[in-house]
């Protein structure tokens, strides 16, 4: 369940460097290279799933773990109490550019709604 051409699979394997801040049995969390908020961390499963919906269908429970990990990162970063946002961009029109499931954890500033 690894795509040899996938950037985030390469981060999981250590072939591409990333600032990893949390690593679990099934998930890895690392800082986004182009942060959109003071805290901007990506939480990904070690296994390759193209998007959140696909992971929900094929690996029951995995998304729970991704969200739990995102919350733990928010707590560790000190943004949990004020509030934060978890985003799963899905598909091209949804703004997805890397087709390996990732939760964006954004916090540390006021986040407008609706998003851009
Ligand atoms: P998305 O547009 O939802 O698919 O999000 C992909 C995210 O991955 C973007 O926010 C990018 O800034 C981020 N990104 C791309 N390459 C890297 C990398 N090598 N290390 C960390 N984050 C990355
Ligand atoms: Zn992948």
PDB file of N, CA, C and O and ligand atoms in Angstrom, residues 3 6 8-9 48 100, ligand 2:
ATOM      1  N   UNK A   3       2.752   3.950  -2.880  1.00  0.00           N
ATOM      2  CA  UNK A   3       2.880   4.353  -4.274  1.00  0.00           C
ATOM      3  C   UNK A   3       4.290   4.911  -4.441  1.00  0.00           C
ATOM      4  O   UNK A   3       4.627   5.933  -3.840  1.00  0.00           O
ATOM      5  N   UNK A   6       4.687   8.623  -5.051  1.00  0.00           N
ATOM      6  CA  UNK A   6       3.924   9.561  -4.211  1.00  0.00           C
ATOM      7  C   UNK A   6       4.858  10.294  -3.242  1.00  0.00           C
ATOM      8  O   UNK A   6       5.625   9.672  -2.496  1.00  0.00           O
ATOM      9  N   UNK A   8       4.241  11.932  -0.452  1.00  0.00           N
ATOM     10  CA  UNK A   8       4.047  11.692   0.980  1.00  0.00           C
ATOM     11  C   UNK A   8       4.443  10.263   1.361  1.00  0.00           C
ATOM     12  O   UNK A   8       4.908  10.038   2.493  1.00  0.00           O
ATOM     13  N   UNK A   9       4.313   9.301   0.448  1.00  0.00           N
ATOM     14  CA  UNK A   9       4.866   7.959   0.720  1.00  0.00           C
ATOM     15  C   UNK A   9       6.381   8.070   0.895  1.00  0.00           C
ATOM     16  O   UNK A   9       6.973   7.394   1.750  1.00  0.00           O
ATOM     17  N   UNK A  48      -0.796   4.326   1.799  1.00  0.00           N
ATOM     18  CA  UNK A  48      -1.246   5.235   0.745  1.00  0.00           C
ATOM     19  C   UNK A  48      -2.744   5.089   0.498  1.00  0.00           C
ATOM     20  O   UNK A  48      -3.206   4.006   0.136  1.00  0.00           O
ATOM     21  N   UNK A 100      -2.295  11.819  -1.589  1.00  0.00           N
ATOM     22  CA  UNK A 100      -2.107  10.897  -0.463  1.00  0.00           C
ATOM     23  C   UNK A 100      -2.836  11.586   0.685  1.00  0.00           C
ATOM     24  O   UNK A 100      -2.476  12.723   1.045  1.00  0.00           O
TER      25      UNK A 100
HETATM   26 ZN1  LIG B   2       1.316   7.984  -0.880  1.00  0.00          ZN
END
